[in-house]
Coordinates of C-alpha atoms (C1' of nucleotides) in Angstrom, one line a residue:
Chain A
M18 CA 13.9 14.2 -11.9
D19 CA 16.1 16.5 -9.8
E20 CA 17.3 14.4 -7.0
N21 CA 17.2 17.3 -4.6
E22 CA 13.6 17.9 -5.4
A23 CA 12.9 16.1 -2.1
F24 CA 13.7 19.1 -0.2
T25 CA 13.2 22.0 -2.5
S26 CA 9.7 22.8 -1.1
K27 CA 9.9 22.7 2.6
R28 CA 13.4 22.3 3.8
R29 CA 16.4 24.4 4.1
R30 CA 18.5 23.7 1.0
A31 CA 22.0 23.9 -0.2
P32 CA 23.8 24.1 3.1
S33 CA 27.6 23.9 3.3
Q34 CA 27.5 21.7 0.3
K35 CA 29.9 18.9 0.9
R36 CA 28.9 17.9 4.4
S37 CA 25.2 17.9 3.6
R38 CA 25.8 15.7 0.5
E39 CA 27.6 13.2 2.7
R40 CA 24.8 13.3 5.2
V41 CA 22.2 12.7 2.5
E42 CA 24.2 9.8 1.3
A43 CA 24.5 8.4 4.8
I44 CA 20.7 8.6 5.2
L45 CA 20.1 6.9 1.9
E46 CA 22.6 4.2 2.8
A47 CA 21.0 3.6 6.1
A48 CA 17.6 3.5 4.6
T49 CA 18.8 1.0 2.0
G50 CA 20.1 -1.3 4.6
L51 CA 17.0 -1.1 6.8
I52 CA 14.7 -1.7 3.8
A53 CA 16.8 -4.7 2.7
E54 CA 16.6 -6.1 6.2
T55 CA 13.1 -5.4 7.3
G56 CA 11.2 -3.8 4.5
S57 CA 10.3 -0.2 4.0
D58 CA 7.1 -0.5 6.0
A59 CA 8.9 -1.7 9.1
M60 CA 11.7 0.9 8.6
R61 CA 11.5 3.4 11.4
M62 CA 12.7 6.9 11.0
S63 CA 14.4 6.7 14.4
E64 CA 16.4 3.7 13.1
V65 CA 17.4 5.5 9.9
A66 CA 18.7 8.5 12.0
E67 CA 20.6 6.3 14.3
R68 CA 22.2 4.2 11.6
A69 CA 23.1 7.3 9.7
G70 CA 24.7 8.7 12.8
I71 CA 22.5 11.8 13.1
S72 CA 19.6 12.9 15.1
I73 CA 16.0 12.7 14.1
G74 CA 15.8 16.4 13.8
S75 CA 18.6 16.5 11.3
L76 CA 17.1 13.7 9.4
Y77 CA 14.0 15.8 8.9
Q78 CA 16.2 18.7 7.7
Y79 CA 17.3 16.6 4.7
F80 CA 14.0 14.8 3.9
P81 CA 10.6 16.2 4.6
D82 CA 9.1 12.9 5.4
K83 CA 9.5 9.2 5.3
S84 CA 8.1 8.8 1.9
A85 CA 10.6 11.3 0.5
I86 CA 13.4 9.0 1.4
I87 CA 11.8 6.0 -0.3
R88 CA 10.9 8.1 -3.3
T89 CA 14.5 9.2 -3.7
L90 CA 15.7 5.6 -3.7
A91 CA 12.9 4.7 -6.1
E92 CA 14.0 7.5 -8.5
R93 CA 17.6 6.3 -8.4
Y94 CA 16.6 2.8 -9.3
N95 CA 14.3 4.0 -11.9
A96 CA 17.2 6.0 -13.5
D97 CA 19.2 2.8 -13.7
G98 CA 16.3 1.0 -15.3
R99 CA 15.7 3.8 -17.8
Q100 CA 19.3 3.8 -18.7
C101 CA 19.2 0.1 -19.3
I102 CA 16.2 0.5 -21.5
E103 CA 17.7 3.4 -23.4
S104 CA 21.0 1.6 -24.2
A105 CA 19.2 -1.5 -25.3
L106 CA 16.9 0.4 -27.6
D107 CA 19.0 3.1 -29.2
E108 CA 20.9 0.9 -31.7
V109 CA 17.9 -0.9 -33.0
R110 CA 17.6 -0.6 -36.8
D111 CA 14.9 -3.0 -37.8
M112 CA 12.1 -5.1 -36.4
A113 CA 14.3 -8.2 -36.0
G114 CA 16.6 -6.0 -34.0
L115 CA 13.8 -4.7 -31.9
R116 CA 12.6 -8.2 -31.1
E117 CA 16.1 -9.2 -30.0
A118 CA 16.7 -6.0 -28.1
F119 CA 13.4 -6.2 -26.3
G120 CA 13.9 -9.8 -25.3
G121 CA 17.3 -9.1 -23.9
L122 CA 16.0 -5.9 -22.2
I123 CA 13.3 -7.8 -20.3
D124 CA 15.8 -10.3 -19.0
T125 CA 18.2 -7.6 -17.9
Y126 CA 15.4 -5.6 -16.3
Y127 CA 14.1 -8.6 -14.5
G128 CA 17.6 -9.3 -13.4
L129 CA 17.8 -5.9 -11.8
F130 CA 14.4 -6.6 -10.2
L131 CA 15.6 -9.8 -8.7
A132 CA 18.9 -8.6 -7.6
G133 CA 17.9 -5.7 -5.4
P134 CA 15.9 -6.5 -2.3
V135 CA 15.4 -2.8 -1.9
M136 CA 13.9 -2.3 -5.3
R137 CA 11.7 -5.4 -4.8
D138 CA 10.4 -4.1 -1.5
I139 CA 9.8 -0.6 -2.7
W140 CA 8.1 -1.7 -5.9
S141 CA 5.9 -4.2 -4.0
G142 CA 4.7 -1.6 -1.6
M143 CA 4.6 1.2 -4.1
Q144 CA 0.9 1.5 -4.6
A145 CA 0.5 2.4 -1.0
D146 CA 1.7 5.9 -1.4
K147 CA 0.2 8.4 -3.8
S148 CA 3.4 10.2 -4.5
L149 CA 5.2 6.9 -5.2
R150 CA 2.4 5.9 -7.6
E151 CA 3.0 9.1 -9.5
V152 CA 6.7 8.4 -9.7
E153 CA 6.0 5.0 -11.1
L154 CA 3.5 6.4 -13.6
L155 CA 5.9 9.0 -14.8
E156 CA 8.6 6.3 -15.1
S157 CA 6.3 4.1 -17.2
R158 CA 5.5 7.0 -19.4
A159 CA 9.2 7.9 -19.9
N160 CA 10.0 4.3 -20.7
G161 CA 7.0 4.0 -23.0
E162 CA 8.2 7.1 -24.9
L163 CA 11.6 5.5 -25.5
L164 CA 9.9 2.4 -27.0
A165 CA 7.4 4.5 -28.9
A166 CA 10.2 6.5 -30.5
V167 CA 11.8 3.3 -31.9
L168 CA 8.4 2.0 -33.1
K169 CA 7.7 5.2 -34.9
R170 CA 11.0 5.0 -36.7
L171 CA 10.4 1.3 -37.6
K172 CA 6.7 1.7 -38.5
P173 CA 6.3 5.1 -40.1
G174 CA 2.9 4.1 -41.5
A175 CA 1.2 3.3 -38.2
D176 CA -0.9 5.7 -36.1
P177 CA 1.6 7.4 -33.8
E178 CA -0.9 7.9 -31.0
M179 CA -1.7 4.2 -31.1
L180 CA 2.0 3.3 -31.0
A181 CA 2.5 5.6 -28.1
R182 CA -0.4 4.0 -26.2
S183 CA 0.8 0.5 -26.9
A184 CA 4.3 1.3 -25.9
F185 CA 3.1 2.9 -22.6
L186 CA 0.9 -0.1 -21.8
I187 CA 3.7 -2.6 -22.7
M188 CA 6.1 -0.9 -20.3
S189 CA 3.6 -0.5 -17.6
L190 CA 2.5 -4.1 -17.8
G191 CA 6.1 -5.1 -17.9
E192 CA 6.5 -3.7 -14.4
S193 CA 3.3 -5.3 -13.3
T194 CA 4.5 -8.7 -14.6
M195 CA 7.7 -8.4 -12.7
R196 CA 5.9 -7.4 -9.5
L197 CA 3.7 -10.5 -10.1
A198 CA 6.7 -12.6 -10.8
I199 CA 8.5 -11.8 -7.6
S200 CA 5.5 -12.6 -5.5
V201 CA 5.2 -16.2 -6.7
D202 CA 7.9 -18.9 -6.6
P203 CA 11.0 -18.2 -8.8
D204 CA 10.3 -20.8 -11.4
E205 CA 6.8 -19.7 -12.0
G206 CA 8.0 -16.1 -11.9
A207 CA 10.5 -16.7 -14.7
A208 CA 7.9 -18.5 -16.7
L209 CA 5.5 -15.7 -16.3
V210 CA 8.1 -13.2 -17.5
E211 CA 8.7 -15.4 -20.5
T212 CA 5.0 -15.5 -21.3
Y213 CA 4.8 -11.7 -21.1
K214 CA 7.8 -11.5 -23.4
R215 CA 6.2 -13.8 -25.9
M216 CA 2.9 -11.8 -25.8
V217 CA 4.7 -8.5 -26.3
L218 CA 6.9 -9.7 -29.1
R219 CA 3.8 -10.9 -30.9
E220 CA 2.2 -7.5 -30.3
L221 CA 5.3 -5.7 -31.6
A222 CA 5.4 -7.8 -34.7
E223 CA 1.8 -7.2 -35.6
I224 CA 1.3 -3.7 -34.3
Chain B
M16 CA -13.5 -17.7 0.7
D17 CA -15.5 -18.0 3.8
E18 CA -16.6 -14.5 4.6
N19 CA -16.4 -15.2 8.3
E20 CA -12.8 -16.2 7.9
A21 CA -12.0 -12.8 9.2
F22 CA -12.7 -13.8 12.7
T23 CA -12.3 -17.5 12.8
S24 CA -8.8 -17.3 14.2
K25 CA -8.7 -14.8 16.9
R26 CA -12.2 -13.6 17.7
R27 CA -15.1 -15.0 19.5
R28 CA -17.3 -16.5 16.9
A29 CA -20.9 -17.4 16.1
P30 CA -22.6 -15.3 18.7
S31 CA -26.4 -14.9 18.8
Q32 CA -26.4 -15.3 15.1
K33 CA -28.8 -12.8 13.8
R34 CA -27.7 -9.8 15.7
S35 CA -24.1 -10.3 15.0
R36 CA -24.8 -10.6 11.3
E37 CA -26.5 -7.3 11.4
R38 CA -23.6 -5.8 13.2
V39 CA -21.1 -7.1 10.7
E40 CA -23.3 -5.7 8.0
A41 CA -23.5 -2.3 9.8
I42 CA -19.7 -2.3 10.1
L43 CA -19.1 -3.1 6.5
E44 CA -21.6 -0.5 5.4
A45 CA -20.0 2.1 7.6
A46 CA -16.6 1.2 6.2
T47 CA -17.9 1.3 2.7
G48 CA -19.3 4.8 3.2
L49 CA -16.1 6.1 4.8
I50 CA -13.9 4.6 2.1
A51 CA -16.0 6.2 -0.6
E52 CA -15.7 9.5 1.1
T53 CA -12.2 9.6 2.3
G54 CA -10.3 6.5 1.1
S55 CA -9.4 3.4 3.0
D56 CA -6.2 5.0 4.3
A57 CA -7.9 7.9 5.9
M58 CA -10.7 5.7 7.3
R59 CA -10.4 5.6 11.0
M60 CA -11.5 2.7 13.1
S61 CA -13.1 5.1 15.5
E62 CA -15.2 6.5 12.7
V63 CA -16.2 3.1 11.5
A64 CA -17.4 2.2 15.0
E65 CA -19.2 5.5 15.5
R66 CA -21.0 5.3 12.1
A67 CA -21.9 1.6 12.7
G68 CA -23.4 2.7 16.1
I69 CA -21.2 0.5 18.2
S70 CA -18.1 1.0 20.4
I71 CA -14.6 0.4 19.3
G72 CA -14.3 -2.6 21.5
S73 CA -17.2 -4.3 19.8
L74 CA -15.8 -3.5 16.4
Y75 CA -12.7 -5.4 17.3
Q76 CA -14.9 -8.4 18.3
Y77 CA -16.1 -8.7 14.8
F78 CA -12.9 -7.9 12.9
P79 CA -9.5 -8.6 14.3
D80 CA -8.0 -5.5 12.7
K81 CA -8.5 -2.8 10.2
S82 CA -7.2 -4.7 7.3
A83 CA -9.7 -7.5 7.9
I84 CA -12.5 -5.1 7.2
I85 CA -11.0 -4.0 3.9
R86 CA -10.1 -7.6 3.0
T87 CA -13.7 -8.6 3.6
L88 CA -14.9 -5.9 1.3
A89 CA -12.3 -6.8 -1.3
E90 CA -13.5 -10.4 -1.2
R91 CA -17.0 -9.4 -1.8
Y92 CA -16.1 -7.3 -4.8
N93 CA -13.9 -10.1 -6.0
A94 CA -16.8 -12.5 -5.8
D95 CA -18.9 -10.2 -8.0
G96 CA -16.1 -10.0 -10.5
R97 CA -15.6 -13.7 -10.5
Q98 CA -19.2 -14.3 -11.1
C99 CA -19.2 -11.9 -13.9
I100 CA -16.3 -13.7 -15.5
E101 CA -17.8 -17.1 -14.9
S102 CA -21.1 -16.3 -16.5
A103 CA -19.4 -14.6 -19.5
L104 CA -17.2 -17.7 -20.1
D105 CA -19.3 -20.7 -19.4
E106 CA -21.3 -20.7 -22.6
V107 CA -18.4 -20.2 -24.9
R108 CA -18.3 -22.9 -27.6
D109 CA -15.6 -21.8 -30.0
M110 CA -12.8 -19.4 -30.5
A111 CA -15.0 -16.8 -32.1
G112 CA -17.3 -17.1 -29.1
L113 CA -14.4 -16.7 -26.8
R114 CA -13.2 -13.6 -28.5
E115 CA -16.6 -12.0 -28.2
A116 CA -17.1 -13.1 -24.7
F117 CA -13.7 -11.9 -23.6
G118 CA -14.2 -8.5 -25.2
G119 CA -17.5 -8.0 -23.5
L120 CA -16.1 -9.3 -20.2
I121 CA -13.4 -6.7 -20.1
D122 CA -15.9 -4.0 -20.7
T123 CA -18.2 -5.2 -17.9
Y124 CA -15.3 -5.7 -15.5
Y125 CA -13.9 -2.3 -16.3
G126 CA -17.4 -0.9 -15.7
L127 CA -17.5 -2.5 -12.3
F128 CA -14.1 -0.9 -11.6
L129 CA -15.3 2.5 -12.7
A130 CA -18.6 2.3 -10.9
G131 CA -17.4 1.6 -7.4
P132 CA -15.3 4.2 -5.6
V133 CA -14.7 1.7 -2.9
M134 CA -13.4 -0.9 -5.2
R135 CA -11.2 1.7 -6.9
D136 CA -9.8 2.8 -3.6
I137 CA -9.2 -0.6 -2.3
W138 CA -7.5 -1.8 -5.5
S139 CA -5.3 1.2 -5.8
G140 CA -4.0 0.8 -2.3
M141 CA -4.0 -2.9 -2.3
Q142 CA -0.3 -3.4 -2.6
A143 CA 0.2 -1.8 0.7
D144 CA -1.0 -4.7 2.7
K145 CA 0.5 -8.2 2.4
S146 CA -2.7 -10.0 3.2
L147 CA -4.5 -8.0 0.6
R148 CA -1.9 -8.8 -2.0
E149 CA -2.5 -12.4 -1.2
V150 CA -6.2 -12.0 -1.7
E151 CA -5.6 -10.4 -5.0
L152 CA -3.1 -13.1 -6.1
L153 CA -5.6 -15.9 -5.2
E154 CA -8.3 -14.0 -7.1
S155 CA -6.2 -13.7 -10.2
R156 CA -5.4 -17.4 -10.0
A157 CA -9.0 -18.3 -9.7
N158 CA -9.9 -16.1 -12.6
G159 CA -7.0 -17.5 -14.6
E160 CA -8.3 -21.0 -14.0
L161 CA -11.7 -20.1 -15.3
L162 CA -10.1 -18.9 -18.5
A163 CA -7.7 -21.8 -18.7
A164 CA -10.5 -24.3 -18.5
V165 CA -12.2 -22.7 -21.5
L166 CA -8.9 -22.6 -23.4
K167 CA -8.2 -26.2 -22.7
R168 CA -11.6 -27.1 -24.1
L169 CA -11.1 -25.1 -27.2
K170 CA -7.4 -26.0 -27.8
P171 CA -7.1 -29.6 -26.8
G172 CA -3.7 -29.8 -28.5
A173 CA -1.9 -27.1 -26.6
D174 CA 0.3 -27.5 -23.6
P175 CA -2.0 -27.2 -20.7
E176 CA 0.6 -25.8 -18.4
M177 CA 1.3 -23.1 -20.9
L178 CA -2.3 -22.3 -21.3
A179 CA -2.7 -22.0 -17.5
R180 CA 0.2 -19.6 -17.3
S181 CA -1.0 -17.5 -20.1
A182 CA -4.5 -17.4 -18.6
F183 CA -3.2 -16.4 -15.2
L184 CA -1.0 -13.7 -16.7
I185 CA -3.8 -12.4 -18.8
M186 CA -6.2 -12.0 -15.8
S187 CA -3.5 -10.5 -13.6
L188 CA -2.5 -8.0 -16.2
G189 CA -6.1 -7.2 -16.8
E190 CA -6.3 -6.0 -13.3
S191 CA -3.1 -4.1 -13.7
T192 CA -4.4 -2.4 -16.8
M193 CA -7.5 -1.3 -15.0
R194 CA -5.6 0.0 -12.1
L195 CA -3.5 1.9 -14.5
A196 CA -6.5 3.1 -16.4
I197 CA -8.2 4.6 -13.4
S198 CA -5.1 6.6 -12.5
V199 CA -4.9 8.5 -15.8
D200 CA -7.6 10.6 -17.4
P201 CA -10.8 8.7 -18.4
D202 CA -10.3 8.9 -22.2
E203 CA -6.8 7.6 -22.0
G204 CA -7.9 5.0 -19.5
A205 CA -10.5 3.7 -21.9
A206 CA -8.0 3.6 -24.7
L207 CA -5.6 1.7 -22.6
V208 CA -8.2 -0.9 -21.8
E209 CA -8.9 -1.2 -25.5
T210 CA -5.3 -1.7 -26.2
Y211 CA -5.0 -4.4 -23.6
K212 CA -8.1 -6.1 -25.1
R213 CA -6.6 -6.1 -28.5
M214 CA -3.3 -7.5 -27.2
V215 CA -5.1 -10.3 -25.4
L216 CA -7.4 -11.2 -28.2
R217 CA -4.3 -11.5 -30.5
E218 CA -2.7 -13.7 -27.8
L219 CA -5.9 -15.9 -27.5
A220 CA -6.1 -16.3 -31.2
E221 CA -2.5 -17.5 -31.7
I222 CA -1.9 -19.3 -28.4
Chain C
dG8 C1' 36.8 38.1 19.9
dT9 C1' 32.1 39.0 18.8
dT10 C1' 28.2 38.1 16.4
dG11 C1' 24.5 36.0 14.1
dA12 C1' 22.9 32.8 11.0
dA13 C1' 23.0 28.1 9.7
dC14 C1' 22.8 23.7 11.6
dA15 C1' 22.1 19.8 15.2
dT16 C1' 19.6 17.9 18.9
dG17 C1' 16.1 14.8 21.2
dA18 C1' 12.3 15.3 24.5
dG19 C1' 7.9 16.2 23.4
dT20 C1' 3.3 16.4 20.5
dA21 C1' -0.3 14.5 17.9
dG22 C1' -2.6 11.0 16.2
dT23 C1' -3.3 6.1 15.3
dC24 C1' -4.5 1.1 16.0
dC25 C1' -5.8 -1.9 19.3
dT26 C1' -6.4 -3.9 24.4
dC27 C1' -8.4 -5.0 28.7
dA28 C1' -10.7 -4.4 33.1
dC29 C1' -15.1 -3.7 34.0
dA30 C1' -20.2 -3.1 33.0
dT31 C1' -24.2 -4.9 30.7
dT32 C1' -27.2 -8.1 28.5
dT33 C1' -28.9 -12.7 27.5
dG34 C1' -30.1 -17.5 27.8
dC35 C1' -31.8 -20.8 30.8
dA36 C1' -32.6 -23.8 34.9
dA37 C1' -34.9 -23.9 39.2
Chain D
dT1 C1' -40.3 -15.1 38.0
dT2 C1' -35.8 -15.1 39.6
dG3 C1' -30.9 -15.9 40.0
dC4 C1' -26.8 -16.5 37.8
dA5 C1' -23.1 -17.7 34.7
dA6 C1' -21.6 -17.0 30.1
dA7 C1' -21.6 -14.1 26.2
dT8 C1' -21.2 -9.6 24.7
dG9 C1' -20.5 -4.4 24.9
dT10 C1' -17.8 -0.4 26.5
dG11 C1' -14.4 3.4 26.1
dA12 C1' -10.5 5.2 28.6
dG13 C1' -6.0 4.2 28.1
dG14 C1' -1.5 1.6 26.4
dA15 C1' 1.9 1.3 22.9
dC16 C1' 3.9 2.9 19.0
dT17 C1' 5.4 6.1 15.4
dA18 C1' 5.9 10.0 12.2
dC19 C1' 7.1 14.4 12.8
dT20 C1' 8.0 19.4 15.5
dC21 C1' 10.2 22.9 18.0
dA22 C1' 12.5 25.3 21.7
dT23 C1' 17.1 25.2 22.8
dG24 C1' 21.9 24.4 22.2
dT25 C1' 26.1 24.3 19.2
dT26 C1' 29.3 25.4 15.3
dC27 C1' 31.4 28.4 12.3
dA28 C1' 32.2 32.0 8.7
dA29 C1' 32.8 36.8 8.3
dC30 C1' 34.1 40.9 10.2

DNA sequence: GTTGAACATGAGTAGTCCTCACATTTGCAA
DNA sequence: TTGCAAATGTGAGGACTACTCATGTTCAAC
């Protein structure tokens, strides 16, 4: 989850700190704009460099390859999402609270999804890249663990392994649902998210 | 759903029928082999042509681009899957029958998924290509309609639109679950599919 | 002021999908 | 059978893009 992970392996690291941080930000900002405008697939490394005001060569000093830029952005968005899940879940005290919190959580999360063209683009295309798929998998696991922790507290009798699996699947399918929802028209998308929510709430009740 | 759709728009069509059918088959077979060996991403058009025993130029007479080959393969696999769903569902007479049929269906479908390295590869990378995503969406819709038809028969009182949406989501999330399942270790994958099955059966019961 | 290491540069490399001008084959009328 | 136009096959090369590397520049420390 270290954001500098992107260049720990291959690239020169920790240069004259401040300037390099600025440059990394400039790169990410440029990439964000380009992805919002044209999609990550059509984003060209030369354009990123130009918009960030640096040369291609420098660009490759800060990120080892194109997918590292996208991965860094994905990880930032994921961190936002995780925080939103965490804060929604951590004051849950009973099943009724969980139902309410989860319902609100889905809406908030879906809102994040809808709001960010960059997030939408990255998540739609995510399966293309193995390293991005791994990021997504880890994210679902982390989110699943947050949910599982609450469930264990609320259902001390249940098989913990089963709870963990359900929680993981629920979180992972939540993201699948949102990806599906943004690829159909908005009304249907919203209805699908509601359907997912209903399904999960039923599962949570009877788990 | 016309398999020749791939070249109705751009390419010369309906040549001296027999030979061209053989060539199309040779191309698809070559592509299948290469995808199984190296993955669709690493599959090179030059390799496909070579293995099919034709030149690159000819290859492009039969398929307008690389993604058309993959799409054609995906459509074939989808047709298999749909048939399997159709035959599992069409003799369902009551809810108990549906539960049984659906349970078996998921296992069969997951078996198809596990068995074919080509299918696995194509489905993992599917999100990369917009046209493939559309194929997948249409497929989920078709499968959803098969399920919705049964549900309408069994639950004449329920809101048909809601049934349709649930059915669509169930089918779509089924594919998501299987994609997830094949990207973790086999034991966990199987357990996740079971969890999905349990969730859906509960939903079907109380819908 | 000198030096040398960190950093920046962008023309060039490698590797891909796909095209197109030309060669070959095929169907068929004379 | 033969001639010939249309259908089909060919593969070197075009166009494009992620990424590299030899060369130039900056700058901190002495």
